[in-house]
Amino acid sequence: PADVIITGIGEVDGRTVAVSASDYTVMGGSMGKIGLEKQARIIKLAKESGYPLIFLMEGGGHRIQEGLDSREFARGSSGSSFVDLTLMSGWVPLVGAIMGPGFAGPSNFASLCDFIPMVEGSTMGIAGPKLVKAALGEDLTKEELGGAAFHTKVSGMADLTVKNDEECIKEIKKFLSYLPSNANQSPQRLSCNQPLNKIDPALLSLLPKTTNQTYDMRKILNFIFDEDSIYEIKPQYAKNIITAFARINGKPVGIVANQT
């Protein structure tokens, strides 16, 4: 229980999950040798046990004063956490939350995850403004380089902007509720009291009579799926396409829909 990285096993809505979190109060959340070894261990544990893996990250990446030299890479791909995360894609849900400054290391880990929420004011990128200016001569702010608004609207790297840490945790729990713990299990099915095959005449009023008229697909989706069950992914990015989770009779499903 030391050296920046906090790792552990816990439960989210009764399901076992693994977590790796950064303690920003210790050396700015920088990742040292021991902390990275702890993180590598929890990644392998989640991989072998079939647990969802959650990263709660902020900090400046590798701890430079410990020396980022050949020792870090000499072991090759067999010992790389990045390789493990790649192999875990499609096996367990991977969440990479950016909850503060997240240049370098946190951005690398987040880029390999399925769901990336960003707290307002947080940043995600490989290098900060000073390094970019030294290397390229461009004077950019950290928000222009990798702020939450940039990544949710322009690059599409992040899925959601949230106001604070508490909201971030809430959205992670909601995301996980639509998915099984691993590919060998089924997603959780919730009880649903809504009648099946209900026909609502209001649906017809939303559809235009001619095909060259636009309409709001989100309003159409609300008639198809369980009430308040639609959870949109990347709502601010590429707005011509809607991607979301939802439920039908309590069972999770995925949505891809054109937004005209």
Short mmCIF file of N, CA, C and O in Angstrom, two decimals, residues 183-237:
data_model
loop_
_atom_site.label_atom_id
_atom_site.label_comp_id
_atom_site.label_asym_id
_atom_site.label_seq_id
_atom_site.Cartn_x
_atom_site.Cartn_y
_atom_site.Cartn_z
N ALA A 183 -16.22 -12.66 -21.09
CA ALA A 183 -16.87 -13.19 -22.29
C ALA A 183 -17.51 -14.56 -22.08
O ALA A 183 -18.28 -15.02 -22.93
N ASN A 184 -17.21 -15.23 -20.96
CA ASN A 184 -17.83 -16.53 -20.68
C ASN A 184 -19.12 -16.40 -19.90
O ASN A 184 -19.78 -17.41 -19.62
N GLN A 185 -19.48 -15.19 -19.52
CA GLN A 185 -20.69 -14.97 -18.74
C GLN A 185 -21.72 -14.18 -19.54
O GLN A 185 -21.42 -13.63 -20.59
N SER A 186 -22.93 -14.12 -19.02
CA SER A 186 -24.00 -13.35 -19.64
C SER A 186 -24.17 -12.04 -18.89
O SER A 186 -23.93 -11.98 -17.68
N PRO A 187 -24.59 -10.98 -19.57
CA PRO A 187 -24.84 -9.71 -18.88
C PRO A 187 -26.03 -9.81 -17.94
O PRO A 187 -26.91 -10.66 -18.12
N GLN A 188 -26.04 -8.96 -16.95
CA GLN A 188 -27.11 -8.95 -15.97
C GLN A 188 -28.43 -8.51 -16.61
O GLN A 188 -28.48 -7.54 -17.35
N ARG A 189 -29.48 -9.25 -16.32
CA ARG A 189 -30.81 -8.89 -16.82
C ARG A 189 -31.63 -8.30 -15.68
O ARG A 189 -31.77 -8.91 -14.62
N LEU A 190 -32.18 -7.11 -15.92
CA LEU A 190 -32.96 -6.44 -14.89
C LEU A 190 -34.44 -6.74 -15.05
O LEU A 190 -34.91 -7.05 -16.15
N SER A 191 -35.15 -6.67 -13.94
CA SER A 191 -36.60 -6.86 -14.01
C SER A 191 -37.24 -5.69 -14.75
O SER A 191 -36.79 -4.54 -14.63
N CYS A 192 -38.27 -5.97 -15.51
CA CYS A 192 -38.94 -4.94 -16.31
C CYS A 192 -40.43 -5.18 -16.29
O CYS A 192 -40.91 -6.27 -16.64
N ASN A 193 -41.17 -4.15 -15.88
CA ASN A 193 -42.64 -4.27 -15.79
C ASN A 193 -43.35 -3.66 -16.99
O ASN A 193 -44.58 -3.63 -17.03
N GLN A 194 -42.58 -3.18 -17.97
CA GLN A 194 -43.22 -2.58 -19.15
C GLN A 194 -43.82 -3.67 -20.04
O GLN A 194 -43.20 -4.73 -20.24
N PRO A 195 -44.99 -3.43 -20.59
CA PRO A 195 -45.61 -4.44 -21.45
C PRO A 195 -44.87 -4.58 -22.78
O PRO A 195 -44.41 -3.60 -23.36
N LEU A 196 -44.71 -5.82 -23.25
CA LEU A 196 -44.08 -6.06 -24.54
C LEU A 196 -45.09 -5.81 -25.66
O LEU A 196 -46.30 -5.92 -25.48
N ASN A 197 -44.58 -5.51 -26.85
CA ASN A 197 -45.41 -5.34 -28.07
C ASN A 197 -46.44 -4.22 -27.92
O ASN A 197 -47.48 -4.24 -28.58
N LYS A 198 -46.15 -3.26 -27.06
CA LYS A 198 -47.05 -2.12 -26.93
C LYS A 198 -46.89 -1.20 -28.14
O LYS A 198 -45.79 -0.86 -28.53
N ILE A 199 -48.01 -0.82 -28.74
CA ILE A 199 -48.00 0.07 -29.90
C ILE A 199 -48.44 1.46 -29.45
O ILE A 199 -49.55 1.64 -28.96
N ASP A 200 -47.55 2.44 -29.63
CA ASP A 200 -47.86 3.80 -29.22
C ASP A 200 -48.08 4.64 -30.47
O ASP A 200 -47.17 4.84 -31.27
N PRO A 201 -49.28 5.15 -30.68
CA PRO A 201 -49.58 5.95 -31.88
C PRO A 201 -48.69 7.19 -32.02
O PRO A 201 -48.50 7.70 -33.12
N ALA A 202 -48.14 7.68 -30.91
CA ALA A 202 -47.30 8.87 -30.97
C ALA A 202 -46.05 8.64 -31.82
O ALA A 202 -45.48 9.60 -32.37
N LEU A 203 -45.65 7.39 -31.95
CA LEU A 203 -44.47 7.07 -32.76
C LEU A 203 -44.67 7.50 -34.21
O LEU A 203 -43.76 8.01 -34.87
N LEU A 204 -45.87 7.30 -34.73
CA LEU A 204 -46.14 7.63 -36.14
C LEU A 204 -46.04 9.13 -36.40
O LEU A 204 -45.67 9.55 -37.50
N SER A 205 -46.32 9.93 -35.39
CA SER A 205 -46.26 11.39 -35.58
C SER A 205 -44.83 11.90 -35.67
O SER A 205 -44.60 13.01 -36.14
N LEU A 206 -43.86 11.09 -35.24
CA LEU A 206 -42.46 11.51 -35.28
C LEU A 206 -41.82 11.25 -36.64
O LEU A 206 -40.80 11.86 -36.97
N LEU A 207 -42.38 10.34 -37.39
CA LEU A 207 -41.79 9.99 -38.69
C LEU A 207 -42.36 10.89 -39.78
O LEU A 207 -43.57 11.03 -39.91
N PRO A 208 -41.49 11.51 -40.60
CA PRO A 208 -41.98 12.38 -41.68
C PRO A 208 -42.63 11.56 -42.80
O PRO A 208 -42.34 10.38 -42.99
N LYS A 209 -43.47 12.22 -43.55
CA LYS A 209 -44.18 11.52 -44.64
C LYS A 209 -43.30 11.33 -45.86
O LYS A 209 -43.55 10.45 -46.68
N THR A 210 -42.26 12.17 -46.01
CA THR A 210 -41.37 12.04 -47.15
C THR A 210 -39.95 11.73 -46.67
O THR A 210 -39.55 12.12 -45.58
N THR A 211 -39.19 11.04 -47.51
CA THR A 211 -37.86 10.58 -47.10
C THR A 211 -36.81 11.69 -47.11
O THR A 211 -35.70 11.47 -46.61
N ASN A 212 -37.11 12.85 -47.68
CA ASN A 212 -36.13 13.93 -47.69
C ASN A 212 -36.29 14.88 -46.50
O ASN A 212 -35.66 15.93 -46.44
N GLN A 213 -37.12 14.51 -45.54
CA GLN A 213 -37.28 15.29 -44.32
C GLN A 213 -36.51 14.62 -43.18
O GLN A 213 -36.39 13.39 -43.14
N THR A 214 -35.99 15.44 -42.27
CA THR A 214 -35.22 14.89 -41.15
C THR A 214 -36.13 14.61 -39.95
O THR A 214 -37.24 15.13 -39.86
N TYR A 215 -35.63 13.78 -39.05
CA TYR A 215 -36.32 13.53 -37.78
C TYR A 215 -35.28 13.12 -36.74
O TYR A 215 -34.16 12.77 -37.07
N ASP A 216 -35.66 13.20 -35.48
CA ASP A 216 -34.74 12.92 -34.38
C ASP A 216 -34.80 11.44 -34.03
O ASP A 216 -35.78 10.95 -33.45
N MET A 217 -33.74 10.71 -34.36
CA MET A 217 -33.70 9.27 -34.10
C MET A 217 -33.76 8.96 -32.61
O MET A 217 -34.29 7.91 -32.22
N ARG A 218 -33.24 9.84 -31.77
CA ARG A 218 -33.27 9.57 -30.33
C ARG A 218 -34.70 9.43 -29.82
O ARG A 218 -34.98 8.63 -28.93
N LYS A 219 -35.61 10.23 -30.36
CA LYS A 219 -37.02 10.12 -29.96
C LYS A 219 -37.62 8.79 -30.40
O LYS A 219 -38.44 8.20 -29.69
N ILE A 220 -37.18 8.31 -31.56
CA ILE A 220 -37.66 7.01 -32.05
C ILE A 220 -37.16 5.89 -31.13
O ILE A 220 -37.91 4.98 -30.77
N LEU A 221 -35.89 5.97 -30.73
CA LEU A 221 -35.31 4.92 -29.89
C LEU A 221 -36.04 4.80 -28.56
O LEU A 221 -36.16 3.69 -28.01
N ASN A 222 -36.52 5.91 -28.04
CA ASN A 222 -37.22 5.88 -26.76
C ASN A 222 -38.51 5.06 -26.81
O ASN A 222 -39.00 4.59 -25.77
N PHE A 223 -39.07 4.88 -28.00
CA PHE A 223 -40.26 4.07 -28.15
C PHE A 223 -39.93 2.57 -28.26
O PHE A 223 -40.79 1.73 -28.04
N ILE A 224 -38.70 2.25 -28.62
CA ILE A 224 -38.33 0.87 -28.89
C ILE A 224 -37.79 0.16 -27.65
O ILE A 224 -38.11 -1.01 -27.41
N PHE A 225 -37.01 0.86 -26.85
CA PHE A 225 -36.29 0.23 -25.75
C PHE A 225 -36.93 0.54 -24.40
O PHE A 225 -37.79 1.42 -24.30
N ASP A 226 -36.52 -0.19 -23.38
CA ASP A 226 -37.06 0.01 -22.04
C ASP A 226 -36.89 1.47 -21.61
O ASP A 226 -35.90 2.12 -21.95
N GLU A 227 -37.83 1.96 -20.86
CA GLU A 227 -37.82 3.36 -20.43
C GLU A 227 -36.56 3.68 -19.64
O GLU A 227 -36.14 2.94 -18.74
N ASP A 228 -35.91 4.79 -20.01
CA ASP A 228 -34.70 5.29 -19.34
C ASP A 228 -33.53 4.30 -19.36
O ASP A 228 -32.66 4.35 -18.49
N SER A 229 -33.49 3.43 -20.35
CA SER A 229 -32.42 2.42 -20.39
C SER A 229 -31.33 2.75 -21.41
O SER A 229 -30.30 2.08 -21.44
N ILE A 230 -31.53 3.77 -22.24
CA ILE A 230 -30.54 4.07 -23.28
C ILE A 230 -29.34 4.79 -22.68
O ILE A 230 -29.49 5.81 -21.99
N TYR A 231 -28.16 4.24 -22.93
CA TYR A 231 -26.91 4.83 -22.42
C TYR A 231 -26.00 5.07 -23.61
O TYR A 231 -25.38 4.14 -24.14
N GLU A 232 -25.91 6.33 -24.03
CA GLU A 232 -25.19 6.66 -25.26
C GLU A 232 -23.69 6.75 -25.03
O GLU A 232 -23.22 7.30 -24.04
N ILE A 233 -22.93 6.20 -25.96
CA ILE A 233 -21.48 6.23 -25.95
C ILE A 233 -21.00 7.25 -26.98
O ILE A 233 -21.45 7.25 -28.12
N LYS A 234 -20.10 8.13 -26.59
CA LYS A 234 -19.59 9.21 -27.44
C LYS A 234 -20.73 10.08 -27.99
O LYS A 234 -20.84 10.30 -29.20
N PRO A 235 -21.57 10.62 -27.13
CA PRO A 235 -22.71 11.42 -27.62
C PRO A 235 -22.33 12.71 -28.33
O PRO A 235 -23.11 13.24 -29.12
N GLN A 236 -21.12 13.24 -28.07
CA GLN A 236 -20.72 14.51 -28.69
C GLN A 236 -19.85 14.33 -29.93
O GLN A 236 -19.50 15.30 -30.58
N TYR A 237 -19.50 13.11 -30.25
CA TYR A 237 -18.57 12.85 -31.36
C TYR A 237 -19.32 12.20 -32.53
O TYR A 237 -20.14 11.32 -32.33
#
